[in-house]
mmCIF file of C-alpha atoms and ligand atoms in Angstrom:
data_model
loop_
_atom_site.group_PDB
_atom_site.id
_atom_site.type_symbol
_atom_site.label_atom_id
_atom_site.label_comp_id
_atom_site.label_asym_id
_atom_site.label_seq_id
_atom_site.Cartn_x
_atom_site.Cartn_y
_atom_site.Cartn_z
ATOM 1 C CA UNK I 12 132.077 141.107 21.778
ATOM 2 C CA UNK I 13 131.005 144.023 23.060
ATOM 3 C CA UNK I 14 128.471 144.798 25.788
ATOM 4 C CA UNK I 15 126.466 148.806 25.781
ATOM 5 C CA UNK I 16 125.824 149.832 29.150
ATOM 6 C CA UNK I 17 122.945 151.822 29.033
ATOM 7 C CA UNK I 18 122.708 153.930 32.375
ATOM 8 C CA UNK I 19 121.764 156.924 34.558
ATOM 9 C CA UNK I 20 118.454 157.351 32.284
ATOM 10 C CA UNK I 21 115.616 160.062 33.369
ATOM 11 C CA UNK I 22 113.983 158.147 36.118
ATOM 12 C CA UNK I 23 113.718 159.359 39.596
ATOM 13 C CA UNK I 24 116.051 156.385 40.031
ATOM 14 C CA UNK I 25 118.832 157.848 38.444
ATOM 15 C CA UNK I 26 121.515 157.652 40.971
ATOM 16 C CA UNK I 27 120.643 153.878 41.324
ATOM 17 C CA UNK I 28 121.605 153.276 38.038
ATOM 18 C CA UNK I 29 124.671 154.121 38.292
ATOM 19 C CA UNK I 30 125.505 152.555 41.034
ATOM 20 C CA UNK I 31 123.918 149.194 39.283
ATOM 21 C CA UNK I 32 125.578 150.003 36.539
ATOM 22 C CA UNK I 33 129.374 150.728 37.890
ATOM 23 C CA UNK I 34 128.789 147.153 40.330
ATOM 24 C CA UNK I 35 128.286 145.815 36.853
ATOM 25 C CA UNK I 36 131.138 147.492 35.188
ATOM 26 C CA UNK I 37 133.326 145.502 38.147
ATOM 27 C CA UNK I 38 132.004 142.103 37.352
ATOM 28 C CA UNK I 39 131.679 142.083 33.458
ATOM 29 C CA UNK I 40 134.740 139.947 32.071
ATOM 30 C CA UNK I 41 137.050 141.752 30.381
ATOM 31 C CA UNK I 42 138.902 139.914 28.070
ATOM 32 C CA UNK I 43 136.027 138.324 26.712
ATOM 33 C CA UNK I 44 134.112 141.498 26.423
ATOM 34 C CA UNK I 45 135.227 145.300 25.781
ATOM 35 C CA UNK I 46 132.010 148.104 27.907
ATOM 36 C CA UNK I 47 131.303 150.630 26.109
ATOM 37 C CA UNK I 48 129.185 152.774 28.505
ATOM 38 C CA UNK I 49 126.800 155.304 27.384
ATOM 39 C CA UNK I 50 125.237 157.495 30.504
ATOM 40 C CA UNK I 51 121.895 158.678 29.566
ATOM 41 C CA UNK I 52 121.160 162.199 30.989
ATOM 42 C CA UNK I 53 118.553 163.235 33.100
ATOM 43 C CA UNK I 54 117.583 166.108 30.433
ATOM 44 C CA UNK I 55 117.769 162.869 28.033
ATOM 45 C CA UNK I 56 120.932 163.121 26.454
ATOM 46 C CA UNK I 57 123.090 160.243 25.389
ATOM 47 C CA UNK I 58 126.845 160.479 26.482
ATOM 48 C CA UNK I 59 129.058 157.224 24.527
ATOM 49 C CA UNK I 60 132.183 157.476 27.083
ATOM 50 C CA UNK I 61 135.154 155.623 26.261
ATOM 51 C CA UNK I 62 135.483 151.979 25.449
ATOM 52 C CA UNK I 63 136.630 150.060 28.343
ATOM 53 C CA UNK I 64 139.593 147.414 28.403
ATOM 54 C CA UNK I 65 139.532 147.214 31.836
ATOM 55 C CA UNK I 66 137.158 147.809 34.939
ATOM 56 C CA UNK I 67 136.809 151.361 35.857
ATOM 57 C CA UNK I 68 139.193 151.720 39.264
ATOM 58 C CA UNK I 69 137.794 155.212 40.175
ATOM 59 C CA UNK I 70 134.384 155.941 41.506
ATOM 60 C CA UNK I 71 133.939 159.636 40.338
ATOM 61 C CA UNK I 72 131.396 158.109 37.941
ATOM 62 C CA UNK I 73 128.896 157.769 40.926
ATOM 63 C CA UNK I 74 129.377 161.186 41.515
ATOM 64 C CA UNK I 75 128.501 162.258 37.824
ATOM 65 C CA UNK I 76 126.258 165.405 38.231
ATOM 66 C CA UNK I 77 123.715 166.718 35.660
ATOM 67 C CA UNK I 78 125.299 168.977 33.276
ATOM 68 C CA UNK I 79 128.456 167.245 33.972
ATOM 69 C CA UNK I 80 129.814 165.550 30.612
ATOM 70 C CA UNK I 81 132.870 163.730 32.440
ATOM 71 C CA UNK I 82 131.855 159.693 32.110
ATOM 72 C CA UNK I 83 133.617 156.671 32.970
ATOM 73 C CA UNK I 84 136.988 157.637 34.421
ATOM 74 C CA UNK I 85 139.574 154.528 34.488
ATOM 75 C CA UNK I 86 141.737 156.380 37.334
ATOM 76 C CA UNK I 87 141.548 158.780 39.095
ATOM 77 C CA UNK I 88 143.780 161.288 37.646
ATOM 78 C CA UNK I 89 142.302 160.101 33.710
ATOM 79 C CA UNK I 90 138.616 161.403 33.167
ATOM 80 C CA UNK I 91 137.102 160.955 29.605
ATOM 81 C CA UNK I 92 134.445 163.088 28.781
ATOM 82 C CA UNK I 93 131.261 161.632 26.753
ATOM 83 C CA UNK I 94 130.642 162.526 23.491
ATOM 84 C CA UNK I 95 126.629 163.276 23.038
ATOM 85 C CA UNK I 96 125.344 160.704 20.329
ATOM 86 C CA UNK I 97 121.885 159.887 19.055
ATOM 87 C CA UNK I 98 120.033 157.009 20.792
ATOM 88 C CA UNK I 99 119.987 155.045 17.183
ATOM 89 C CA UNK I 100 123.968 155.295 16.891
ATOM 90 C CA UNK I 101 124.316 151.971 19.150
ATOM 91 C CA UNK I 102 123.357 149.643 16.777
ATOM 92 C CA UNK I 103 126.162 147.850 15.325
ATOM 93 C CA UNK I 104 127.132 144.261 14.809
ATOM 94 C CA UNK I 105 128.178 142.095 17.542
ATOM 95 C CA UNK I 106 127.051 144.117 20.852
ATOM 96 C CA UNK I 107 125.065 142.985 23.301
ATOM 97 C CA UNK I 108 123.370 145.875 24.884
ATOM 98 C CA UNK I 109 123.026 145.818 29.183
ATOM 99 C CA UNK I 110 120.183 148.398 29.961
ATOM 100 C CA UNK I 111 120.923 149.151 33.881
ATOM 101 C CA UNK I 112 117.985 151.712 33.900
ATOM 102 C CA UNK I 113 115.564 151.066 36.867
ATOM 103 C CA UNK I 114 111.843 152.998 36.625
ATOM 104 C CA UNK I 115 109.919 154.554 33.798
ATOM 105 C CA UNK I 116 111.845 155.050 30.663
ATOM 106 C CA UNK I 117 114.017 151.989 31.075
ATOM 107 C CA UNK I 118 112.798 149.448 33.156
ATOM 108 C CA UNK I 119 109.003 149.732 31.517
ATOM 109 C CA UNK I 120 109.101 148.767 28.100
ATOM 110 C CA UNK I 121 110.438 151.942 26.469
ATOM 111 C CA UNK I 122 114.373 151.448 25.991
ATOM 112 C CA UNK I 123 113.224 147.563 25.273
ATOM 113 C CA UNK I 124 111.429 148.556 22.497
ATOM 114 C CA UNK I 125 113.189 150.860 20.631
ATOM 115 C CA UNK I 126 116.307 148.047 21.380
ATOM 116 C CA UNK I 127 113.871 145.620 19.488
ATOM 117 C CA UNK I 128 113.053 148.191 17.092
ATOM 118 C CA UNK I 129 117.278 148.056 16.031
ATOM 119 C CA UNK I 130 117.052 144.309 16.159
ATOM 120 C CA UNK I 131 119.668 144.140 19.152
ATOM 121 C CA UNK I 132 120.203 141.605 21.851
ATOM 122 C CA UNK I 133 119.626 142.921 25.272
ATOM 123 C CA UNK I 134 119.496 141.465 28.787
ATOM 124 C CA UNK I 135 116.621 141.162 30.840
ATOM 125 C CA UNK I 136 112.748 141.372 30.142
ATOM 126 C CA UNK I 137 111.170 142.428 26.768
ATOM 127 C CA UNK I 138 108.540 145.638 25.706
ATOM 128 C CA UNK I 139 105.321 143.059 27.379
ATOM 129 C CA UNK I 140 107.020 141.371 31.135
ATOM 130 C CA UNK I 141 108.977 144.954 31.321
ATOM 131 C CA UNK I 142 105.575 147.561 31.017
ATOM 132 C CA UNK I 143 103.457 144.744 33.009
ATOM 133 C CA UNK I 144 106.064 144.865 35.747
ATOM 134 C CA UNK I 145 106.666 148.560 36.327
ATOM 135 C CA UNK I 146 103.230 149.272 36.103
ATOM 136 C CA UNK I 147 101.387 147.918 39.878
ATOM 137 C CA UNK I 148 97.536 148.576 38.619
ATOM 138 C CA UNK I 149 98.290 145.759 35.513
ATOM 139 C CA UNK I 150 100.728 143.554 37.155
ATOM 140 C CA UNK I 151 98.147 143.419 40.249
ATOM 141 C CA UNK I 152 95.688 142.448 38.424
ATOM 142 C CA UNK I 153 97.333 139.647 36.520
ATOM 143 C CA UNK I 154 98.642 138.624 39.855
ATOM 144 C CA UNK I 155 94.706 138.336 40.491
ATOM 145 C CA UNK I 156 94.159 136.185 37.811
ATOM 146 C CA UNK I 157 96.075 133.654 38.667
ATOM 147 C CA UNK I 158 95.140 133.601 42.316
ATOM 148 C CA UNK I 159 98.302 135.109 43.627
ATOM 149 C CA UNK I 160 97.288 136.526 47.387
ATOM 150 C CA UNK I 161 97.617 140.461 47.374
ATOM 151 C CA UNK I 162 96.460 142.876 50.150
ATOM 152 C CA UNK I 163 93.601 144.573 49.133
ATOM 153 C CA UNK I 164 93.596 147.505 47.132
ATOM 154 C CA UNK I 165 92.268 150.522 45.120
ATOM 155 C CA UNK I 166 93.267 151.738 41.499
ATOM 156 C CA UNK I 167 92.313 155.263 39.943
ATOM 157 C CA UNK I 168 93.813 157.642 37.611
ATOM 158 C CA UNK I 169 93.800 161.162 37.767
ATOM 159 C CA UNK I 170 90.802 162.178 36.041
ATOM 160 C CA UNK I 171 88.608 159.972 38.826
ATOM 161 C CA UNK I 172 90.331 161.926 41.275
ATOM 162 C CA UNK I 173 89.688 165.462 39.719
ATOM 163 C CA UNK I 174 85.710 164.049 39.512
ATOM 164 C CA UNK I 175 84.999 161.760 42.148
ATOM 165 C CA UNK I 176 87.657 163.030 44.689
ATOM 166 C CA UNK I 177 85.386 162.428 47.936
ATOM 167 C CA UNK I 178 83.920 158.985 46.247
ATOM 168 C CA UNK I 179 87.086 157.321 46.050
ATOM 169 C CA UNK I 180 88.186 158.588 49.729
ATOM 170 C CA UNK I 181 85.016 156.927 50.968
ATOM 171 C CA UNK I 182 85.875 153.552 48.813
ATOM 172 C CA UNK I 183 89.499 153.294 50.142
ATOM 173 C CA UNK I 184 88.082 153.805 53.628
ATOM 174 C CA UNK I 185 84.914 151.290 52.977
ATOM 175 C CA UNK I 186 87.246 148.528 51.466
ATOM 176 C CA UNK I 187 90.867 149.436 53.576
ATOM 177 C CA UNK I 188 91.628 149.799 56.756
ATOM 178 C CA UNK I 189 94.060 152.541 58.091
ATOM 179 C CA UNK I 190 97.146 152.786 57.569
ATOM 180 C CA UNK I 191 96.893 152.584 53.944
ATOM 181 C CA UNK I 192 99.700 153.153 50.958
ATOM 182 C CA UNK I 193 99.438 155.118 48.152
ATOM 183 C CA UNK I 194 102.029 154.197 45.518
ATOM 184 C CA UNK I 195 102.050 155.857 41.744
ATOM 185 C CA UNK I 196 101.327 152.695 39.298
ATOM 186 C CA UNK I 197 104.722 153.026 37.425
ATOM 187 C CA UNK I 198 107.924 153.915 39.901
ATOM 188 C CA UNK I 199 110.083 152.257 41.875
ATOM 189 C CA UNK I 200 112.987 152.699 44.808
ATOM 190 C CA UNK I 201 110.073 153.507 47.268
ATOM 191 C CA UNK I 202 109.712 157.280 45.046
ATOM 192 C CA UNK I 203 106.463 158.825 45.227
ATOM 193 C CA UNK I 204 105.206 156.466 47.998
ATOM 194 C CA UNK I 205 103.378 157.553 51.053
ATOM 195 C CA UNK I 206 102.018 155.960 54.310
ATOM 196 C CA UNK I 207 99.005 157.323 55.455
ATOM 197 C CA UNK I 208 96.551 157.437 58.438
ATOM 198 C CA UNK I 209 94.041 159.653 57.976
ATOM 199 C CA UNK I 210 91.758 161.117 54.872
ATOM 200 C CA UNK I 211 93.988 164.388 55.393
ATOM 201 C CA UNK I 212 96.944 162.412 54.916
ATOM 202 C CA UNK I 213 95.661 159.731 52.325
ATOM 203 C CA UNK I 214 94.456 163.022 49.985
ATOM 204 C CA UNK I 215 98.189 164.410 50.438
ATOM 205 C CA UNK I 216 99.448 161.587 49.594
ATOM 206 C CA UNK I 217 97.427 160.810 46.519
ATOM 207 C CA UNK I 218 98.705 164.685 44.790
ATOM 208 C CA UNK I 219 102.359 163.741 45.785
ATOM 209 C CA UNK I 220 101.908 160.228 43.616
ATOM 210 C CA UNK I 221 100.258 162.720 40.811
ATOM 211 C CA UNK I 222 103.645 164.259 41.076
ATOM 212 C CA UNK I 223 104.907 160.706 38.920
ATOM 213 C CA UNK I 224 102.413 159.055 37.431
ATOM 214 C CA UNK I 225 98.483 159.971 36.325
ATOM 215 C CA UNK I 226 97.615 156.473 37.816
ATOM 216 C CA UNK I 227 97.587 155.807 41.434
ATOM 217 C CA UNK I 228 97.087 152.422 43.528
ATOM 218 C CA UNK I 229 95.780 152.620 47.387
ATOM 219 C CA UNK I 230 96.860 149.659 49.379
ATOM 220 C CA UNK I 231 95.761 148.447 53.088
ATOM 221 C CA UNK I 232 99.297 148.644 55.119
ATOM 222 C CA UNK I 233 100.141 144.954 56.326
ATOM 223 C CA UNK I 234 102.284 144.469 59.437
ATOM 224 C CA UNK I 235 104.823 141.780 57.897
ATOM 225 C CA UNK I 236 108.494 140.807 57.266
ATOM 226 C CA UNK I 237 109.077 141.588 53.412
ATOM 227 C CA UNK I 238 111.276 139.021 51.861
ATOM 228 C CA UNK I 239 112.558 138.698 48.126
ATOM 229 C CA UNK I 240 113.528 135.531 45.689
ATOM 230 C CA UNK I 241 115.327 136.428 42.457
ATOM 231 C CA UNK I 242 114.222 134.538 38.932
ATOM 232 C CA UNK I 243 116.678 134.069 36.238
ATOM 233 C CA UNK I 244 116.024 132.973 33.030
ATOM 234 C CA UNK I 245 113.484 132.589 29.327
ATOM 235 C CA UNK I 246 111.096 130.088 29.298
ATOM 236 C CA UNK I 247 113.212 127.689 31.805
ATOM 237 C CA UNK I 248 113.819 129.975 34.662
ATOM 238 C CA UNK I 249 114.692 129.265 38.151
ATOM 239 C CA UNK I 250 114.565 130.561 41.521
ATOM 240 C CA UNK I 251 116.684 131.499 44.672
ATOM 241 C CA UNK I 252 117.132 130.935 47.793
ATOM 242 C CA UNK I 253 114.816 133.646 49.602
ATOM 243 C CA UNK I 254 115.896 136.496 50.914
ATOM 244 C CA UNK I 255 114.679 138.480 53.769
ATOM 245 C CA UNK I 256 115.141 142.161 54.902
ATOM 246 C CA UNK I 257 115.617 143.384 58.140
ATOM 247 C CA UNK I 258 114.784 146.775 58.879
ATOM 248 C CA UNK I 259 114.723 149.539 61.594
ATOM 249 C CA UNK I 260 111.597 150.367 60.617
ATOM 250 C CA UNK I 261 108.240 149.443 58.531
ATOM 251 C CA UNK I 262 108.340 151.809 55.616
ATOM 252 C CA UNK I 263 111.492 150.418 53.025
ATOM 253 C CA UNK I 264 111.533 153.950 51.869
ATOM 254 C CA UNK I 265 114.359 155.799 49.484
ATOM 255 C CA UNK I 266 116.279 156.580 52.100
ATOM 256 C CA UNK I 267 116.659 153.869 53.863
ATOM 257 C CA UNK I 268 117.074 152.099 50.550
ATOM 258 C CA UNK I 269 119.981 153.855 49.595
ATOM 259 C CA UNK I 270 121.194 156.413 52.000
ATOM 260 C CA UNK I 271 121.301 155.586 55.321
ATOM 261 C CA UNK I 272 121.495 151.903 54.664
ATOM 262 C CA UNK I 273 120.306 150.481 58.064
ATOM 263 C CA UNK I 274 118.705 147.505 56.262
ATOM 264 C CA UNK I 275 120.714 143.971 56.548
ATOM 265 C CA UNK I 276 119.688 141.225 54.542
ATOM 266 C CA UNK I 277 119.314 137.456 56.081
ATOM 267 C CA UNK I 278 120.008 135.145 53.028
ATOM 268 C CA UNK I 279 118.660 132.026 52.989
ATOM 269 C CA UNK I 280 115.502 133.977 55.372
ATOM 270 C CA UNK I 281 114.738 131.921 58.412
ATOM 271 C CA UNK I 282 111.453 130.743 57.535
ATOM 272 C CA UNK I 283 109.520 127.480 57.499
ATOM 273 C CA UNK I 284 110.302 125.170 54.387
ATOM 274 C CA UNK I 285 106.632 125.438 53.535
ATOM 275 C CA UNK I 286 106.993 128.723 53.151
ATOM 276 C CA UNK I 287 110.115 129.269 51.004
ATOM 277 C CA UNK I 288 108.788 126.453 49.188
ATOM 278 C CA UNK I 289 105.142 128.767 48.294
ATOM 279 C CA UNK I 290 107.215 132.227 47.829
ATOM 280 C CA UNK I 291 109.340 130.496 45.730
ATOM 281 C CA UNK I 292 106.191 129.082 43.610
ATOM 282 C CA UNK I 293 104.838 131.948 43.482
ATOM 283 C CA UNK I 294 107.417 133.882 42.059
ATOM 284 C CA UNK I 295 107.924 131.783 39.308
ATOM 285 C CA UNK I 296 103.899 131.700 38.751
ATOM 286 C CA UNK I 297 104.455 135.795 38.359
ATOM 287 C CA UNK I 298 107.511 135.313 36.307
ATOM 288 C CA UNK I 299 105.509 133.588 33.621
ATOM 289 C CA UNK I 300 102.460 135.388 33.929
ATOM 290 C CA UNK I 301 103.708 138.862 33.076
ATOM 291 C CA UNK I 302 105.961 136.727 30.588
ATOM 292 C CA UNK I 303 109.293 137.151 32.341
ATOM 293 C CA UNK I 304 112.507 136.749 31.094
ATOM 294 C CA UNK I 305 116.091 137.103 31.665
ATOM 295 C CA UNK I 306 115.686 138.345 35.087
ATOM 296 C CA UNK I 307 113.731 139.596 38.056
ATOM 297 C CA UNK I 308 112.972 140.002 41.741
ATOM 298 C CA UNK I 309 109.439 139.230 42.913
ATOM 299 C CA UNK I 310 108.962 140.412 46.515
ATOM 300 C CA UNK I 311 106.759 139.151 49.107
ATOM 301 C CA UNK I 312 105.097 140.319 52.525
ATOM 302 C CA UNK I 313 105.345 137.156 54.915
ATOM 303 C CA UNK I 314 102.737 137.937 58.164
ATOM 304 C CA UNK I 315 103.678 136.531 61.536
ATOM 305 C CA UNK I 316 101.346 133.730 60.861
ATOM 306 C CA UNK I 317 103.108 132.546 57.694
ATOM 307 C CA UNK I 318 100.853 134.167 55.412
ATOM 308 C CA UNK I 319 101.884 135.288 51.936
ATOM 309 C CA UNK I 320 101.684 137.774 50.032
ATOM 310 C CA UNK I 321 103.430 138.718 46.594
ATOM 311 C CA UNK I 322 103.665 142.736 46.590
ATOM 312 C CA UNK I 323 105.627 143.272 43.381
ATOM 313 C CA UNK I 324 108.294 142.287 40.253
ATOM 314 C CA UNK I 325 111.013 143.999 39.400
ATOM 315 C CA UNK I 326 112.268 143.140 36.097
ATOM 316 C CA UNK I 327 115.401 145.201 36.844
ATOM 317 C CA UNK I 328 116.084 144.833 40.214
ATOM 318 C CA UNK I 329 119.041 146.883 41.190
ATOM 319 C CA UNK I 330 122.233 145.295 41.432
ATOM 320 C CA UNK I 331 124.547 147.675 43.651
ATOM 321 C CA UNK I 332 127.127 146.046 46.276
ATOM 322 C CA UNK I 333 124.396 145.898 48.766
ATOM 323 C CA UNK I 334 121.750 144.790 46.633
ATOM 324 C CA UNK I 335 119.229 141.714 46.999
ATOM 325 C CA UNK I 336 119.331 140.477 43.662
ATOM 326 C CA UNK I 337 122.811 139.152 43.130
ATOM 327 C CA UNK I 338 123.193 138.176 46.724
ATOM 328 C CA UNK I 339 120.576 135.993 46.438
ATOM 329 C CA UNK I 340 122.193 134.024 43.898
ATOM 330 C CA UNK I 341 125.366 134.091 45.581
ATOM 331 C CA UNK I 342 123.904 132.269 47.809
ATOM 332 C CA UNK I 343 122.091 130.185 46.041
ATOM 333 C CA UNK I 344 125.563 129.160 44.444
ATOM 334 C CA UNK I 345 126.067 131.344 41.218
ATOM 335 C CA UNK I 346 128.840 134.064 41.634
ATOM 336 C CA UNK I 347 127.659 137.187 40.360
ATOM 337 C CA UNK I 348 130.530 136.928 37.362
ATOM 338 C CA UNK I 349 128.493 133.866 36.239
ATOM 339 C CA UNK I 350 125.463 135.620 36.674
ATOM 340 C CA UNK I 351 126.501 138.019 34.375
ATOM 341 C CA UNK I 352 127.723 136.040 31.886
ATOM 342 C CA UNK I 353 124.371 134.040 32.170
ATOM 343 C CA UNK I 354 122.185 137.231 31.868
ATOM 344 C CA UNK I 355 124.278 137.500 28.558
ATOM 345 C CA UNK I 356 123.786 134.124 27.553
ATOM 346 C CA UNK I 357 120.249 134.402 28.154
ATOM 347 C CA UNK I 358 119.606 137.994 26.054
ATOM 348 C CA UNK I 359 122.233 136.370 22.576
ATOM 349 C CA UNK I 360 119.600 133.109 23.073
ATOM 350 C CA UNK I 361 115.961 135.004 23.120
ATOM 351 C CA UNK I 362 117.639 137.286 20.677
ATOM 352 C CA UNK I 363 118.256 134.443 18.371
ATOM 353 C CA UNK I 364 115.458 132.251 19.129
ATOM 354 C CA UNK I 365 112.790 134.738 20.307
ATOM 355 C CA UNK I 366 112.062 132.324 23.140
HETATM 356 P P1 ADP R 408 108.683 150.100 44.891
HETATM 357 O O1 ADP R 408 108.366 149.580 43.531
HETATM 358 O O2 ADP R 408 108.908 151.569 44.875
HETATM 359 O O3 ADP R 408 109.761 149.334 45.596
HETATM 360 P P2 ADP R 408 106.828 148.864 46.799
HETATM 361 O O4 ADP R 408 105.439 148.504 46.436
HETATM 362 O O5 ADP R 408 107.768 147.736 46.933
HETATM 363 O O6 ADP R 408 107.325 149.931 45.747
HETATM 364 O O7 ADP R 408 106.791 149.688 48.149
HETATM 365 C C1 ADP R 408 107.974 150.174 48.751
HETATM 366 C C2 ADP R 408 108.045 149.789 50.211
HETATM 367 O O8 ADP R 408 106.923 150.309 50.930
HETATM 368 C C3 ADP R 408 107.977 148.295 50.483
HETATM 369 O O9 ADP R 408 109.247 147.706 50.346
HETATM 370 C C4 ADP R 408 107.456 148.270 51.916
HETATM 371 O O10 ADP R 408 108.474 148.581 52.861
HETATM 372 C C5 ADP R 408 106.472 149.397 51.932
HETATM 373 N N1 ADP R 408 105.117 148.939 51.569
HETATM 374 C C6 ADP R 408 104.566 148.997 50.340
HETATM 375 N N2 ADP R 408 103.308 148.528 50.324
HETATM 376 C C7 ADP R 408 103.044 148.144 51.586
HETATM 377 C C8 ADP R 408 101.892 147.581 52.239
HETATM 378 N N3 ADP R 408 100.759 147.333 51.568
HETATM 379 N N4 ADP R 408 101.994 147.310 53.568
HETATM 380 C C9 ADP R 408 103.128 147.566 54.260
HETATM 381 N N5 ADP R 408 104.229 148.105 53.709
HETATM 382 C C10 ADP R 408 104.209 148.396 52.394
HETATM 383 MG MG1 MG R 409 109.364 148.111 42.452
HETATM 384 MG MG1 MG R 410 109.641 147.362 46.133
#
């Protein structure tokens, strides 16, 4: 069988993905399965590289630049170049395709549907738990329906803004208390956020989120450890041990995401059973409502008074060497080769069942 590895994609999360995508590359089992990666552009191009035998030894992938055509390199003296395909060229029999595309236009809906369109099995979360995930306005408020705890918050799109710019400044302040965060409804990897203090700063902050989507949530900052519990599976999922991460400082932005990489991660977190016990409900209760499947990370704030609150899902969480996700079920007892192979057990069974 053969497993497409859709990744790179035109998301401000780009780089992620390949890094997702080349961790993997390392874990798939070859043998069993042949990759054939195809790097999406960020000018939207589709590059098939060569089929891969073998895990790629070289990491010039992760240095792939835009413009760039080399792909998947199996040494370091041996590049292949990509060949530019269209999108619908995948489909063929026996494939399973692996999109490792985090943010819009992959992780929201859009690659899932045109995958359901060509009737292929894919991992992870279909067009409805993928587009209610990305997006924060609609996943808040199912988390609301369900009586999930959330800080409190703010939505508006763009054309409020333009017309009732000074109304909604005056309902974030009347409902929020300083400092706030202003977060673009569909992005992820911390991209577009801001914190703010001030009106000054909160109306900055607002044209910046513009910059990615045309619908904006406010939210009133909470002083609290953030800690993460991965879900895996359809109908019958289960959860993690809980994760928790430990940072230098509040803001989990980009950077310290993925560049300067001063955040640690305690798995199992140190907290009271009680606790683990709700985040771990919880998750699960958000798993099913936005109709989860195959995979995701539901992250939490935890205040120092044990209070919780669920802050988002990520139906793609990324999956790089120092990433949450397959730590957590490392831990939890599942190697990340059998979490692979289960995240391709799990898309061949909705595929074929449609449960
Ligand atoms: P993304 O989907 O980009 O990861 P998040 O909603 O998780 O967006 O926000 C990114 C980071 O910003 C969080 O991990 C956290 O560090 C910080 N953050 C977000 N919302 C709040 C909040 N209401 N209070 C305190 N910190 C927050
Ligand atoms: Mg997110
Ligand atoms: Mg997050």
């Amino acid at each position: 069988m053969k497993i497409i590895l859709l990744y790179g994609g035109q998301s401000a999360e780009h780089e992620v993905s390949i890094i997702s995508a080349h961790t993997i590359c390392q874990l798939i089992m070859y043998g069993y399965y042949q990759v054939q990666p195809i790097y999406l552009t960020k000018d939207g191009r589709w590059l098939k590289g060569p089929l891969l035998e073998q895990p790629p030894t070289s990491v010039k992938q992760l240095t792939l630049e835009e413009g760039q055509e080399a792909s998947w390199a199996n040494s370091d003296d041996e590049v292949s170049y990509g060949v530019a395909i269209n999108p619908g060229e995948i489909q063929e029999p026996d494939v399973i395709v692996f999109p490792v595309l985090h943010g819009p236009n992959g992780e929201d809906g859009t690659i899932q549907g045109f995958l359901e369109v060509l009737n292929l099995p894919y991992v992870g979360a279909g067009v409805t738990a993928s587009a209610n995930g990305m997006d924060k306005i609609i996943s808040k408020s199912l988390f609301d329906q369900i009586g999930l705890p959330q800080v409190p918050y703010v939505a508006f799109n763009a054309l409020d803004w333009r017309t009732n710019e000074d109304e909604i400044v005056q309902r974030c302040e009347g409902s929020l208390i300083y400092p706030l965060f202003v977060k673009p409804a569909n992005m992820g990897s911390s991209v577009g956020i801001s914190r703010v203090e001030n009106a000054d700063e909160l109306k900055a902050a607002v044209n910046l989120a513009f910059k990615y989507d045309r619908r904006i949530v406010v939210e009133q900052g909470i002083i609290a450890q953030e800690c993460e519990v991965a879900v895996l599976g359809n109908d019958d999922a289960h959860v993690s041990v809980v994760g928790r991460l430990v940072k230098q400082q509040d803001f989990y932005d980009y950077n310290e995401k993925y560049i300067n990489n001063t955040v640690t991660m305690e798995i199992p977190a140190d907290l009271p059973e009680s606790v683990t016990a709700r985040i771990q409900e919880y998750a699960l209760k958000a798993y099913r409502v936005i109709d989860g499947r195959g995979l995701s990370r539901v992250d939490f704030f935890v205040t120092s008074n044990n209070d919780v609150y669920i802050n988002e899902i990520n139906t793609l969480p990324g999956f790089t060497p120092f990433s949450m996700y397959p730590l957590l079920w490392q831990e939890t007892g599942l190697s990340q080769r059998d979490l692979i192979e289960e995240l391709l057990q799990l898309a061949l069974r909705s595929h074929e069942t449609k449960q």
